[in-house]
PDB file of C-alpha atoms and ligand atoms in Angstrom:
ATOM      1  CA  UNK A   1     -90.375  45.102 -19.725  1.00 52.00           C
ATOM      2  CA  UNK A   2     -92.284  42.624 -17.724  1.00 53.00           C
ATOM      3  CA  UNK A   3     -92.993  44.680 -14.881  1.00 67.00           C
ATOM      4  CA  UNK A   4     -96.540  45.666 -15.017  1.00 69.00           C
ATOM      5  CA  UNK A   5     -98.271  48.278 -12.888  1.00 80.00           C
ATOM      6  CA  UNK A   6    -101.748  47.720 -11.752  1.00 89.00           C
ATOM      7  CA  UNK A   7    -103.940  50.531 -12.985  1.00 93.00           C
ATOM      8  CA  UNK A   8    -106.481  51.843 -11.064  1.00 96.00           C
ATOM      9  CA  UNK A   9    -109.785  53.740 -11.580  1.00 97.00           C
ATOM     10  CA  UNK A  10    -109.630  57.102  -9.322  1.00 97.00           C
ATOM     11  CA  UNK A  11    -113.258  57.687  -9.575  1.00 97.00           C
ATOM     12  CA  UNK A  12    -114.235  54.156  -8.129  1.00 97.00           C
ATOM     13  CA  UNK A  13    -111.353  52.686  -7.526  1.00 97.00           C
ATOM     14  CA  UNK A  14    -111.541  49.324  -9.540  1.00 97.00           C
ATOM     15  CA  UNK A  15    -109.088  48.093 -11.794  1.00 96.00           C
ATOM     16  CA  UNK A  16    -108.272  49.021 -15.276  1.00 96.00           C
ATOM     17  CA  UNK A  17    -107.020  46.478 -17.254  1.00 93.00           C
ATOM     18  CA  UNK A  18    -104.561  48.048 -19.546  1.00 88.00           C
ATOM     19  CA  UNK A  19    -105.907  47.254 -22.837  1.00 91.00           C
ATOM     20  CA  UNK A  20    -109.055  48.625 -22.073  1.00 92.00           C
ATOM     21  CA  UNK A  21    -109.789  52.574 -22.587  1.00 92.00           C
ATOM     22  CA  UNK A  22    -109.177  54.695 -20.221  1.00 94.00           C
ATOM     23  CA  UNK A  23    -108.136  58.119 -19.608  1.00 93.00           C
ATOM     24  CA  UNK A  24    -105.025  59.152 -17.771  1.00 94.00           C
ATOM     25  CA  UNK A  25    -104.889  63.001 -16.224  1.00 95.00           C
ATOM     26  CA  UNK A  26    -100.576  63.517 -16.037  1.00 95.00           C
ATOM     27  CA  UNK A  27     -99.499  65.694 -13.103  1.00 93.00           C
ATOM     28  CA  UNK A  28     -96.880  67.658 -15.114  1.00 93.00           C
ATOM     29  CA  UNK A  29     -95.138  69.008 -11.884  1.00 91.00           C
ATOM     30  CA  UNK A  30     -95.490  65.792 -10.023  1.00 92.00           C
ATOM     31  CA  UNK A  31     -95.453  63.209 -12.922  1.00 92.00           C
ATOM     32  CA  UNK A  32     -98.130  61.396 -11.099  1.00 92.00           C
ATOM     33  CA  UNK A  33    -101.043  59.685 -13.099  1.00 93.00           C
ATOM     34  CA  UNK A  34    -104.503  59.652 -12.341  1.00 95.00           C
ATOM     35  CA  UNK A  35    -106.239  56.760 -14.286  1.00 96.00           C
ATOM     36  CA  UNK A  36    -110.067  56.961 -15.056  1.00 96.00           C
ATOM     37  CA  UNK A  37    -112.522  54.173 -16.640  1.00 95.00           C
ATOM     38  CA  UNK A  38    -113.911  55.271 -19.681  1.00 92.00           C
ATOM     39  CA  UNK A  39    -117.232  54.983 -18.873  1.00 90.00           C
ATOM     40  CA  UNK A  40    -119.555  58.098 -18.587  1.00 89.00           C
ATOM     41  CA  UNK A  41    -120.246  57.947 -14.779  1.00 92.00           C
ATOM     42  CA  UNK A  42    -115.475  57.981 -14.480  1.00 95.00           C
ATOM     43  CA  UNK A  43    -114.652  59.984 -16.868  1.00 92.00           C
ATOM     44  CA  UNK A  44    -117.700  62.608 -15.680  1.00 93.00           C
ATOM     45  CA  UNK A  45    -115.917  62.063 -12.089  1.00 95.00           C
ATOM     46  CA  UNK A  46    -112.521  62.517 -13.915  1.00 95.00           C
ATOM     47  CA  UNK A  47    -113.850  65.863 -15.459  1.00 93.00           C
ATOM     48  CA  UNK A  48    -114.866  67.461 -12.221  1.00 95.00           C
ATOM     49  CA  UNK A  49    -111.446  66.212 -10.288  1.00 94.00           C
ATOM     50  CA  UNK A  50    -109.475  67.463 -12.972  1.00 93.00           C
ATOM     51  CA  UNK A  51    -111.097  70.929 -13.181  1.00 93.00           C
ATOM     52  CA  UNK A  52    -111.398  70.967  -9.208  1.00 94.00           C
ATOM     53  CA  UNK A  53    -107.183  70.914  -9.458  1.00 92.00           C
ATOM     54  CA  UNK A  54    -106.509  72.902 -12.289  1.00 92.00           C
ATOM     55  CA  UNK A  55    -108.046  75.699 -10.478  1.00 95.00           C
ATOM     56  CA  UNK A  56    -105.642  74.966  -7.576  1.00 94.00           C
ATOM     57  CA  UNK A  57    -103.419  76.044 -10.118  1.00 94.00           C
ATOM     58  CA  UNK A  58    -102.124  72.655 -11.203  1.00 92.00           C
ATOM     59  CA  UNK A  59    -100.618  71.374 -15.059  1.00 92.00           C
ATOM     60  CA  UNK A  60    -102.038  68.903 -16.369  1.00 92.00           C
ATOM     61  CA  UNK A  61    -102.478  67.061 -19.467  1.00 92.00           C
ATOM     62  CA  UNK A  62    -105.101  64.236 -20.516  1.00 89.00           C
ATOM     63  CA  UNK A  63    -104.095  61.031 -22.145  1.00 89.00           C
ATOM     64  CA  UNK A  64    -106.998  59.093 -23.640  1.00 89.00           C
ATOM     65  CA  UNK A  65    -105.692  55.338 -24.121  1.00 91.00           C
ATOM     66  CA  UNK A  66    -107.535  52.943 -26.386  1.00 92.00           C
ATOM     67  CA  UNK A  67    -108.163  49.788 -26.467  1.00 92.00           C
ATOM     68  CA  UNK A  68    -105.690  47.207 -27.708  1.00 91.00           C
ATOM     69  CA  UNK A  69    -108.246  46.617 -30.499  1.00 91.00           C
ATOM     70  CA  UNK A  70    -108.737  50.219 -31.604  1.00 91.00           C
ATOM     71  CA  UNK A  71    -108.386  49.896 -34.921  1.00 91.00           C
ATOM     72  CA  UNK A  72    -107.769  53.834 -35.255  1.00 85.00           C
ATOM     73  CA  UNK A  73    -104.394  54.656 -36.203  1.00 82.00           C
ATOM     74  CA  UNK A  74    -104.492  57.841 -34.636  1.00 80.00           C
ATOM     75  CA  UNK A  75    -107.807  57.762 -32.962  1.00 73.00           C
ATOM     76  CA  UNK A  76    -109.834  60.415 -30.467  1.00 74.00           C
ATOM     77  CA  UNK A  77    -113.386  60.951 -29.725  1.00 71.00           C
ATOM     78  CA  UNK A  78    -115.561  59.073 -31.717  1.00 78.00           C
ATOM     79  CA  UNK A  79    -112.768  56.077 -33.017  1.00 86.00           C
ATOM     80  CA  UNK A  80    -114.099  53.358 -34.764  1.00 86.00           C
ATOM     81  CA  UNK A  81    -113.220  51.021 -32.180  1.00 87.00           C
ATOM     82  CA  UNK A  82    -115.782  53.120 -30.108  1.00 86.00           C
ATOM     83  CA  UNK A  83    -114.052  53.460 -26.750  1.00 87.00           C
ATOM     84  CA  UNK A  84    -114.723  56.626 -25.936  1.00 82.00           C
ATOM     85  CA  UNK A  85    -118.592  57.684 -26.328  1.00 68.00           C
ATOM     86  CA  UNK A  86    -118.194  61.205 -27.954  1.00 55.00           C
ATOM     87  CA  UNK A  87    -119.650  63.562 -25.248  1.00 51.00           C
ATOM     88  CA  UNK A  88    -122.547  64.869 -27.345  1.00 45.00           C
ATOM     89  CA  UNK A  89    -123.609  61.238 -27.857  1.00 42.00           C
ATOM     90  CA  UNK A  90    -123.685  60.469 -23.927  1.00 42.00           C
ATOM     91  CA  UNK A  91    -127.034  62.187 -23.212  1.00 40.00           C
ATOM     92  CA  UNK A  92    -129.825  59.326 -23.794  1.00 38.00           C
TER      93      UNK A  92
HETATM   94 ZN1   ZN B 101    -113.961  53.736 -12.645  1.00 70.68          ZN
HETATM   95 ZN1   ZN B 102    -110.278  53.752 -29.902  1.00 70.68          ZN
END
């Protein structure tokens, strides 16, 4: 397993390093991967692609990766190792 894929961001398309957060939208049909930063300006991007294609009748499904770090063992929204803001909290 040393082959590594480079990861990038579909909303602006810079790199992702891999043990940072991001979010991954999974073409079911395809099994293509769209990648997203997990800051608010990507993943608001990510939201409007994503809803843009599902009503071109696509299946998807949304992977949030965390951090290497996380210390959540099965962490979501609002994880102690804080990388994703929860989307209430992103206003302000
Ligand atoms: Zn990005
Ligand atoms: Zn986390």
């Amino acid at each position: 397993m040393s082959r590594q894929k480079i990861i990038r961001c579909a909303a602006c398309a810079g790199r992702i390093k891999p043990q940072h957060p991001h979010i991954g939208v999974e073409d079911l049909e395809a099994g293509e991967e769209f990648s997203y930063h997990a800051r608010p300006e990507c993943q608001k991007r990510c939201v409007e692609e994503t809803v843009t294609r599902l009503e071109a009748g696509k299946v998807y499904a949304a992977h949030h990766y965390h951090s290497s770090t996380c210390p959540d063992e099965s962490p979501g929204f609002g994880c102690s190792g804080g990388c994703f803001d929860t989307p209430m909290a992103v206003a302000n």
